């Protein structure tokens, strides 16, 4: 085994580009591990952790590109590092025209701009965000790892100026039909949405589109907005904006449980809202009396979709979330192929909201789950890489995304985990989500197919079958071609649903008899 | 007068994208006016130097 690295001084690239280079280099024969990253302190520690260190690495700064390779031989390492120039050259070729390097220059160039989108390392966000607000720009902050007190400062400053801060840690928004960040391509219509749950908001907008209706605006607030530290500043502003927006007839809020004080504040505001509001606060419990006249309570994203549609189309009936007889038969048949040892579900999610909602639905069916992002801290996994009995993992959690792109873009971590779950003889069901739309992987299903096939094969060698259940979050207008992605899954023997709640309910059906025999 | 956050829902978006260039590309695909900032950490990421520069400028 041999290792080596190169440092390119003052060559800064974003994480998505670095992932592309990393992927290209890691595919070379004889390569065991590669790391392509900028020289921040945290990244340098990651390198030390894999045995790459020394004076040169210590001296590198956050503007320096570091590429490290561990390979089977010195020749492999040398040839891979030589390949680096080709990868970087391909990037440079895509650049054309004069480049702008600062927010100030961009504002001078586009003085009529009304929105700044920030996706830079969290530690630099406050400086750039303050500048943008001072110049009258609304903000969409994709970056995470921004201190909560900094978020509060930004949101208070913005509210003072009548500006909106979507984020930090904001994955998606659709403003007037334009998708920002990870957003699906959906029809325009009269249903408005607000939410700190990025993938929850994405699935809501997709389901509305797929049911033949449309979205006026979907405003992401950032994952911490409904915490008591922030107090829902952006959510309340968004609510006011949608209330005043003529196109919007009903407003839906999709969120994990808000802070206690913030939920009370929000409910008071909703009571005074002149438009109907659908509240999907996943896992929050509340007495009917507290809802008020304007709030419709939705326990799942699917319920929120139906409730919102009912407000714009009275003919729509509120259906119960349930499985068809055909789906129940499918579950019975799948179960019949398992070995007696196979009894657990392993959920590997790109969407944090999906991980959360699945836990809720399984728990409701008395199926106790462990997670790295548990509903109840007592069900937290000791180590996120080591599953225990029924386990649902949020692969977008910081543990997995630190220094790496999100699993919606980069499938590497999820592929590896699918294989390790496939090896475990106690695993019966694999629950996955696939998220389409702008900025997501162009072939999310294709990225994981090899791993799914291999995991299924391993299970067959153990004498059983692996039941793979998936939900797809997407529309027929998304760039990835929804039909094709779904076809690929079905051809691979995967049982596909268009909602995470339905897929989770199907898992409950699969596991119910097993669960009963355990208890 | 309406707040700018309410205007944002009515106006045509004009975006300054700071960071991941893919976000600007997807906005361009949607025919949104967008300008890309090829951002890199100021002063080589040296916190003390950044603070000093901010005080001076």
GROMACS .gro file of N, CA, C and O in nm, chain A residues 24 26 73 76 93 98 101 121 129 154 194 288 310 329 334 350 353 461 469 473 478 506:
model
   88
   24UNK      N    1  -1.406   1.084  -0.998
   24UNK     CA    2  -1.326   1.048  -1.116
   24UNK      C    3  -1.195   0.980  -1.073
   24UNK      O    4  -1.157   0.877  -1.128
   26UNK      N    5  -1.127   0.831  -0.783
   26UNK     CA    6  -1.144   0.708  -0.704
   26UNK      C    7  -1.179   0.587  -0.789
   26UNK      O    8  -1.169   0.473  -0.745
   73UNK      N    9  -0.027   0.059  -0.485
   73UNK     CA   10   0.118   0.073  -0.508
   73UNK      C   11   0.152   0.220  -0.533
   73UNK      O   12   0.063   0.302  -0.559
   76UNK      N   13   0.031   0.343  -0.872
   76UNK     CA   14  -0.112   0.379  -0.877
   76UNK      C   15  -0.129   0.521  -0.826
   76UNK      O   16  -0.193   0.606  -0.890
   93UNK      N   17  -1.220   2.463  -1.849
   93UNK     CA   18  -1.273   2.480  -1.985
   93UNK      C   19  -1.418   2.527  -1.986
   93UNK      O   20  -1.463   2.592  -2.079
   98UNK      N   21  -1.567   3.709  -1.808
   98UNK     CA   22  -1.500   3.758  -1.688
   98UNK      C   23  -1.562   3.698  -1.562
   98UNK      O   24  -1.683   3.678  -1.557
  101UNK      N   25  -1.564   3.773  -0.818
  101UNK     CA   26  -1.515   3.701  -0.701
  101UNK      C   27  -1.569   3.753  -0.568
  101UNK      O   28  -1.534   3.700  -0.464
  121UNK      N   29  -1.891   2.763   0.302
  121UNK     CA   30  -1.877   2.701   0.434
  121UNK      C   31  -1.940   2.788   0.544
  121UNK      O   32  -1.928   2.912   0.542
  129UNK      N   33  -2.370   3.728   0.456
  129UNK     CA   34  -2.515   3.748   0.472
  129UNK      C   35  -2.545   3.890   0.522
  129UNK      O   36  -2.639   3.954   0.475
  154UNK      N   37  -2.913   3.755   1.206
  154UNK     CA   38  -2.949   3.780   1.065
  154UNK      C   39  -3.099   3.797   1.047
  154UNK      O   40  -3.146   3.886   0.977
  194UNK      N   41  -4.496   2.642   0.346
  194UNK     CA   42  -4.386   2.699   0.426
  194UNK      C   43  -4.324   2.583   0.501
  194UNK      O   44  -4.396   2.494   0.545
  288UNK      N   45  -5.766   1.884   1.991
  288UNK     CA   46  -5.843   1.949   1.885
  288UNK      C   47  -5.881   2.093   1.922
  288UNK      O   48  -5.881   2.182   1.838
  310UNK      N   49  -5.828   1.984  -0.062
  310UNK     CA   50  -5.969   1.999  -0.027
  310UNK      C   51  -6.008   2.147  -0.012
  310UNK      O   52  -6.121   2.185  -0.041
  329UNK      N   53  -5.136  -0.810  -0.030
  329UNK     CA   54  -5.097  -0.941  -0.086
  329UNK      C   55  -4.949  -0.940  -0.122
  329UNK      O   56  -4.878  -1.038  -0.100
  334UNK      N   57  -4.397  -1.125  -0.021
  334UNK     CA   58  -4.258  -1.090   0.006
  334UNK      C   59  -4.211  -1.157   0.136
  334UNK      O   60  -4.101  -1.214   0.142
  350UNK      N   61  -3.199   0.972   0.226
  350UNK     CA   62  -3.131   1.097   0.188
  350UNK      C   63  -3.207   1.214   0.249
  350UNK      O   64  -3.150   1.318   0.279
  353UNK      N   65  -3.648   1.448   0.672
  353UNK     CA   66  -3.790   1.446   0.708
  353UNK      C   67  -3.849   1.307   0.685
  353UNK      O   68  -3.935   1.261   0.761
  461UNK      N   69  -2.786  -1.570  -0.127
  461UNK     CA   70  -2.683  -1.667  -0.087
  461UNK      C   71  -2.706  -1.715   0.057
  461UNK      O   72  -2.665  -1.823   0.095
  469UNK      N   73  -3.797  -0.166  -0.046
  469UNK     CA   74  -3.912  -0.076  -0.060
  469UNK      C   75  -3.858   0.066  -0.080
  469UNK      O   76  -3.765   0.105  -0.009
  473UNK      N   77  -3.957   1.082  -0.472
  473UNK     CA   78  -4.008   1.219  -0.459
  473UNK      C   79  -3.971   1.289  -0.590
  473UNK      O   80  -3.854   1.321  -0.612
  478UNK      N   81  -3.951   1.687  -1.380
  478UNK     CA   82  -3.814   1.693  -1.327
  478UNK      C   83  -3.712   1.650  -1.433
  478UNK      O   84  -3.744   1.565  -1.518
  506UNK      N   85  -4.630   0.038   0.422
  506UNK     CA   86  -4.607  -0.093   0.362
  506UNK      C   87  -4.506  -0.173   0.446
  506UNK      O   88  -4.521  -0.294   0.465
   0.00000   0.00000   0.00000
